[in-house]
Coordinates of C-alpha atoms in Angstrom, one line a residue:
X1 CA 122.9 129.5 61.8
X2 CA 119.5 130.1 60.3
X3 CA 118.7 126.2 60.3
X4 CA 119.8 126.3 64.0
X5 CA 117.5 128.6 65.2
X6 CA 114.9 127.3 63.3
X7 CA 115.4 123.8 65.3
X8 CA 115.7 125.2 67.9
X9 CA 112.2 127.4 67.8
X10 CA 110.1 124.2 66.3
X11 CA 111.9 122.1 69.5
X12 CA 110.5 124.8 71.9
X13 CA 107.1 125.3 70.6
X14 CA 106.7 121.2 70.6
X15 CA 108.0 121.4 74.4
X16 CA 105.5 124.1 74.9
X17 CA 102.5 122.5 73.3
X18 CA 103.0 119.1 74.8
X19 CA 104.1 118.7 78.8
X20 CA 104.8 114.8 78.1
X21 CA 108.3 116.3 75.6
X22 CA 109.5 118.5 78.6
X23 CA 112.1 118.0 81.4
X24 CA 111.1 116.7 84.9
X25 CA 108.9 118.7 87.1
X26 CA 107.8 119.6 90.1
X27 CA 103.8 118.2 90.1
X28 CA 101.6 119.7 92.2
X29 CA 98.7 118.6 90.2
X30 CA 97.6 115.1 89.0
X31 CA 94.7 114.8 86.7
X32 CA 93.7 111.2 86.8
X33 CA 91.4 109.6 84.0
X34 CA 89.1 107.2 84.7
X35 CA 85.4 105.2 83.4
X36 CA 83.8 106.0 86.6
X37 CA 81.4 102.9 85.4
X38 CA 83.3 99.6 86.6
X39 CA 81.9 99.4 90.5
X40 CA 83.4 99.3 93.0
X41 CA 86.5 100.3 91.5
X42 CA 85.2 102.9 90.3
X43 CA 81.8 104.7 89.8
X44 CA 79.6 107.7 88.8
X45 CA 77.6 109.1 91.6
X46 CA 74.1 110.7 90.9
X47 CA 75.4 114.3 91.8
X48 CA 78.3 113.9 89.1
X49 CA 81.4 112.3 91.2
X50 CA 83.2 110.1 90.8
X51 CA 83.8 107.4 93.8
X52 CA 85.0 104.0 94.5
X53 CA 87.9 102.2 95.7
X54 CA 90.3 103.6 93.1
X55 CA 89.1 106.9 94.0
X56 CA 89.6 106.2 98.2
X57 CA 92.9 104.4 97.4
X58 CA 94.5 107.0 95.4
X59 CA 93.1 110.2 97.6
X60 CA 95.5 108.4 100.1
X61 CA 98.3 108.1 98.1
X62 CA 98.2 111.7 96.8
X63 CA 98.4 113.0 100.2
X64 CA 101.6 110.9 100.5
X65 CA 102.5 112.4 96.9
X66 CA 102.0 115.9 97.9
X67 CA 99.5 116.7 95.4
X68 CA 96.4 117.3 94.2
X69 CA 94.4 114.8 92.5
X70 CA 91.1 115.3 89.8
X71 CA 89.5 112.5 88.5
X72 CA 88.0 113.0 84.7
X73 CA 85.7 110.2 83.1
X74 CA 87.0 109.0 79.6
X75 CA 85.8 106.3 77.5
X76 CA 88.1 103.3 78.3
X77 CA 88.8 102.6 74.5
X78 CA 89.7 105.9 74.2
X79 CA 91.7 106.0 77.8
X80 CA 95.6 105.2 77.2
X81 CA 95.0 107.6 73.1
X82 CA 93.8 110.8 75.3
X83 CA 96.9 110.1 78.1
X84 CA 99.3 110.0 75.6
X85 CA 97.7 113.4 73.8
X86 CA 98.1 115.0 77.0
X87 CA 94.6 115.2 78.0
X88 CA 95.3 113.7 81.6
X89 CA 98.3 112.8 83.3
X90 CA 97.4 109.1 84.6
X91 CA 95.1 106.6 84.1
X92 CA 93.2 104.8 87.3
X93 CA 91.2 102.7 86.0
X94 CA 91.6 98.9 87.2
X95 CA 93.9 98.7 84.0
X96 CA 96.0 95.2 84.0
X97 CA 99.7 95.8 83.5
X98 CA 100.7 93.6 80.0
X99 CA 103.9 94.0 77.9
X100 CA 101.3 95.0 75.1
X101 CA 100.5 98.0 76.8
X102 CA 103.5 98.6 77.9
X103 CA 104.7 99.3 73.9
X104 CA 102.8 102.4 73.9
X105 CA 102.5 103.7 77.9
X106 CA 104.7 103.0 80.9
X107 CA 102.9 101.7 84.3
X108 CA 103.4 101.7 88.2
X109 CA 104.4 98.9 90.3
X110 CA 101.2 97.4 90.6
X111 CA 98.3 98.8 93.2
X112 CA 96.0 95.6 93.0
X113 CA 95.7 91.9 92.0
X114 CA 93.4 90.4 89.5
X115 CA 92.1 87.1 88.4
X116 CA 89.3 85.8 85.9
X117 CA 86.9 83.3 86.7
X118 CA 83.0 82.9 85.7
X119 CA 79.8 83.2 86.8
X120 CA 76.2 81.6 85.6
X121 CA 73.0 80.9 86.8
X122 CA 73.2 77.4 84.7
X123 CA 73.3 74.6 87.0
X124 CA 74.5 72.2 84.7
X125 CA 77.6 74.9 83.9
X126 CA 78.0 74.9 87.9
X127 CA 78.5 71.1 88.3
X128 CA 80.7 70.6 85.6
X129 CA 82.9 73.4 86.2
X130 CA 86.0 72.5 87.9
X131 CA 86.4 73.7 92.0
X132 CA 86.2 77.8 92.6
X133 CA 89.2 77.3 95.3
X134 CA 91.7 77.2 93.4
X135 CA 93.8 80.0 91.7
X136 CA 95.8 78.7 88.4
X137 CA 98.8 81.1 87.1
X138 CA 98.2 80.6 83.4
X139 CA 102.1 80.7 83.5
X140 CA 101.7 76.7 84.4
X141 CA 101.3 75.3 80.7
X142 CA 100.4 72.0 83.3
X143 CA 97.6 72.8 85.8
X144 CA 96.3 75.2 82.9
X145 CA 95.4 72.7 80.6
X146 CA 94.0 70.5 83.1
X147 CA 91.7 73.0 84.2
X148 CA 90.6 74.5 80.5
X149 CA 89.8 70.4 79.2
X150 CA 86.7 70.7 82.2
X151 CA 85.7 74.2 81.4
X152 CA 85.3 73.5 77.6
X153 CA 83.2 70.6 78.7
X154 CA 81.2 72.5 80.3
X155 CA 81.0 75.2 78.0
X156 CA 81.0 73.6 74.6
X157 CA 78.8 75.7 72.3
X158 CA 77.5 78.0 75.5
X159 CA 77.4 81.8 75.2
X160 CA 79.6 83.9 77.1
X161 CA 79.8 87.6 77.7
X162 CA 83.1 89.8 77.7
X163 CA 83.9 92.9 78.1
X164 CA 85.4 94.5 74.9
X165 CA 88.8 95.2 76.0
X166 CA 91.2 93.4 78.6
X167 CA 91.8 90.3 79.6
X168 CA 88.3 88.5 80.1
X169 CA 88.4 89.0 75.6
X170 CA 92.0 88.1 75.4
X171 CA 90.8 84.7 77.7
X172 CA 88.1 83.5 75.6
X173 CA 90.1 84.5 72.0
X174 CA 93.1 82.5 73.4
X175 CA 91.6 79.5 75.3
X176 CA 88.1 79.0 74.6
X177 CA 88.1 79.9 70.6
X178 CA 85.6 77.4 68.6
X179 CA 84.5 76.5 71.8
X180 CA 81.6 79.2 73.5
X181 CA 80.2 81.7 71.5
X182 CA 81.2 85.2 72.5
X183 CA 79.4 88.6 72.8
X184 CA 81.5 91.4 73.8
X185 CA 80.1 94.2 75.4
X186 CA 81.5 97.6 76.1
X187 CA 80.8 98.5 79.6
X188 CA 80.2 95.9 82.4
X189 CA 76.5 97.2 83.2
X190 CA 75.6 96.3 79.3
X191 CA 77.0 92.8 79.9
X192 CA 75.2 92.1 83.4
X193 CA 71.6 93.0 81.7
X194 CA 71.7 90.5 79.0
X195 CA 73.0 88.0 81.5
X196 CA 70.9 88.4 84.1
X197 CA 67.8 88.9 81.6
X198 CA 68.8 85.4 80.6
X199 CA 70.9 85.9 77.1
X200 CA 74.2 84.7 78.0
X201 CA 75.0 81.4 79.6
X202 CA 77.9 82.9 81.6
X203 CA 80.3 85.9 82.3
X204 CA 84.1 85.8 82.8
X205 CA 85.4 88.4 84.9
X206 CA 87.6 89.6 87.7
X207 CA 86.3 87.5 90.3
X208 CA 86.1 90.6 93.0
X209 CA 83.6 92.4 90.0
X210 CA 81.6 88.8 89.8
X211 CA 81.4 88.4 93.4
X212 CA 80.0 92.2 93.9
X213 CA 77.3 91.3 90.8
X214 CA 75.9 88.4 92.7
X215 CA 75.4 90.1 95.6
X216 CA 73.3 92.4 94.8
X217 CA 69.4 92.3 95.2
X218 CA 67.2 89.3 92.7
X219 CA 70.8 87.9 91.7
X220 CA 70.6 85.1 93.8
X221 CA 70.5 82.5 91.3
X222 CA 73.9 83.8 90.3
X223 CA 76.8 81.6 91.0
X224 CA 80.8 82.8 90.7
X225 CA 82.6 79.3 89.7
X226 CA 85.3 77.9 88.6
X227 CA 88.7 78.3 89.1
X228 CA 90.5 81.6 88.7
X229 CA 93.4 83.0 86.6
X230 CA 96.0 85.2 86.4
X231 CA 99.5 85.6 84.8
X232 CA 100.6 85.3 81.3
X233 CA 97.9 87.2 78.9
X234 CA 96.3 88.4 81.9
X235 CA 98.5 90.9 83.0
X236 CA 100.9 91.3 86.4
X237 CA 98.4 93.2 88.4
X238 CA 96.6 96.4 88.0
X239 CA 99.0 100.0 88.0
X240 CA 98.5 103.0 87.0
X241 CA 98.9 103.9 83.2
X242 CA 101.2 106.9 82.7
X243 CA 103.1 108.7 79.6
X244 CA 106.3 107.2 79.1
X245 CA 108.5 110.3 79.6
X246 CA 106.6 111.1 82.5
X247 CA 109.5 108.4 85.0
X248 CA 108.8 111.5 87.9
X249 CA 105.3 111.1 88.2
X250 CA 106.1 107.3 87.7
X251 CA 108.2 107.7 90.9
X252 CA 106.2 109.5 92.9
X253 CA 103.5 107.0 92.4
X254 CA 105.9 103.9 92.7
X255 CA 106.8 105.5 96.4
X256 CA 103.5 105.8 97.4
X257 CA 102.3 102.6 96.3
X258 CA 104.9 100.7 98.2
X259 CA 104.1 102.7 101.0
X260 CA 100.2 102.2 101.2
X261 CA 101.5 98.2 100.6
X262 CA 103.7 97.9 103.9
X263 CA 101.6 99.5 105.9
X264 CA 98.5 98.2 105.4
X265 CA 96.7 100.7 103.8
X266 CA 95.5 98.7 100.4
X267 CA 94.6 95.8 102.5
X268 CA 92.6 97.8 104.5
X269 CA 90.4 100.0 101.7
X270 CA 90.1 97.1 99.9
X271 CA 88.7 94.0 101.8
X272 CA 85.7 95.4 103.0
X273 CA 84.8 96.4 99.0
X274 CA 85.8 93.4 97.6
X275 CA 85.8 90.5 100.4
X276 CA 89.5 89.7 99.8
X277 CA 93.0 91.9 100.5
X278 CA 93.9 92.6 96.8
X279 CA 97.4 94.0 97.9
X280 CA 100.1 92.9 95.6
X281 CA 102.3 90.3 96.8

C-alpha cells in the first residue's frame, strides 16, 4: 500500500512538472519556437519581432485553431532538445519533415514544399551545370544520377557552403563527398558573406532562400542554377515540429493546415514572398 502511493505521488509530480506526460487538453495557448534569422520565412525585426511568412501563415491558422500564438527565438541546434524539455510547444521554423526526426519528435502534415539547388557567381559553374527547369525527386535512383555525373563535373574540387544542419549538409555528405570541399556555416547570413565576399564557389539551398539572396541589391552577379531536389534525404515537406504526446495539438494543426491548403490561403501568403505557390501537393 505504501509502494502504491509512493507511485502514484512520483507519477503526479512528473505529470505536474512536465505538460508533454499529461492527458489531452484544451489549448488556448501555443508558444511557437523559431530562429527568427532564415528570411523570409522567418526574421528578426529591429524593434525585437519576429515576422515573415511563417509568422503571417501561422497567425492565420491560429485564428482557425482558436488560440493564441507567441513566437520565441531559439537556436536551431538547440530547437527540437528545448521542444521536447517543454520550453515551447511547437516548432515553426522551415523544418523538413525526415523519418530521422521523426525518432525523437512527431510533425504536421506538411505546410510548405522544399527543394535544393545552387547558386554561384562562377560562370564556368553556370555553363556546366545541368538546366535550372527541372525538379529531380531524389527518390528516382535514374534521373538522379544523371543529373549528379554533370554537377560533379562541374564542381570537382570547388568549395561549397551549407548550412550546418538539414538537408543542404545531408546533400553534399551523401552525393557530392570527395568531390567539393565543404564549409558549413550556422546561420544562413554567415554563409551568404563569405560567398558573396568571394570565399565559396557556390551555395546549395532551398531554391525560394537562393532566389530571395540574388535579388537583393550588388548580388547581381549571383546566379540560382541547376536543377533542384527533393524527396529521399531531403525530407517530405516542411511541418511543424511537435512533442510526441502532444496528437491534440497535432490535430488542431493538421485541420488547420488542410484548411489554409484548400482554400487558397498558403498559395496566396506565399507566392508573393517567394515567387512560387509552395502549397503541398
Amino acid at each position: 500500500m505504501k509502494m502504491t502511493t509512493i507511485v502514484a505521488t512520483a507519477l503526479v509530480a512528473i505529470l505536474a512538472a512536465n505538460p508533454a506526460f499529461a492527458e489531452d487538453k484544451k489549448w488556448t495557448e501555443v508558444r511557437i519556437g523559431t530562429e527568427g534569422d532564415y528570411a523570409p520565412w522567418n526574421f528578426t525585426k529591429p524593434d525585437g519581432t519576429i515576422a515573415g511568412f511563417e509568422v503571417d501563415l501561422f497567425n492565420d491558422l491560429c485564428q482557425r485553431m482558436g488560440v493564441k500564438c507567441t513566437f520565441m527565438a531559439q537556436d536551431f541546434d538547440s530547437m527540437i532538445p528545448a521542444l521536447n524539455a517543454g520550453k515551447f510547444d511547437a516548432i515553426v521554423d522551415s523544418l523538413t519533415i525526415t523519418d530521422k526526426r521523426k525518432e525523437v519528435i512527431d510533425f504536421s502534415i506538411p505546410y510548405g514544399t522544399l527543394c535544393y539547388t545552387f547558386a554561384t557567381s562562377d560562370g564556368d559553374i553556370e555553363t556546366k551545370l545541368p538546366p535550372d527547369d527541372t525538379i529531380i525527386s531524389l527518390d528516382n535512383e535514374a534521373a538522379t544520377n544523371a543529373a549528379l555525373d554533370k554537377i560533379k563535373a562541374a564542381l570537382t574540387d570547388k568549395t561549397i557552403g551549407t548550412l550546418a544542419g538539414g538537408g543542404s549538409v545531408a546533400f553534399v555528405n551523401t552525393y557530392l563527398q570527395g568531390t567539393t570541399l565543404l564549409r558549413q556555416y550556422k546561420t544562413p547570413d554567415a554563409r551568404d558573406l563569405d560567398f558573396t565576399a568571394g570565399r565559396l564557389d557556390v551555395i546549395i539551398g532551398t531554391k525560394d532562400q537562393l532566389t530571395d539572396l540574388a535579388k537583393k541589391p550588388g548580388n547581381d552577379s549571383i546566379k540560382v542554377v541547376g536543377p533542384c531536389f527533393q524527396g529521399g534525404i531531403l525530407g517530405q515537406g516542411v511541418g511543424v515540429g511537435l512533442r510526441k504526446a502532444d496528437t491534440d495539438l497535432k490535430a488542431l494543426f493538421d485541420k488547420a493546415i488542410a484548411e489554409a491548403k484548400a482554400d487558397g490561403t498558403i498559395k496566396k501568403l506565399s507566392t508573393p514572398v517567394f515567387g512560387v505557390d509552395l502549397t503541398p501537393q
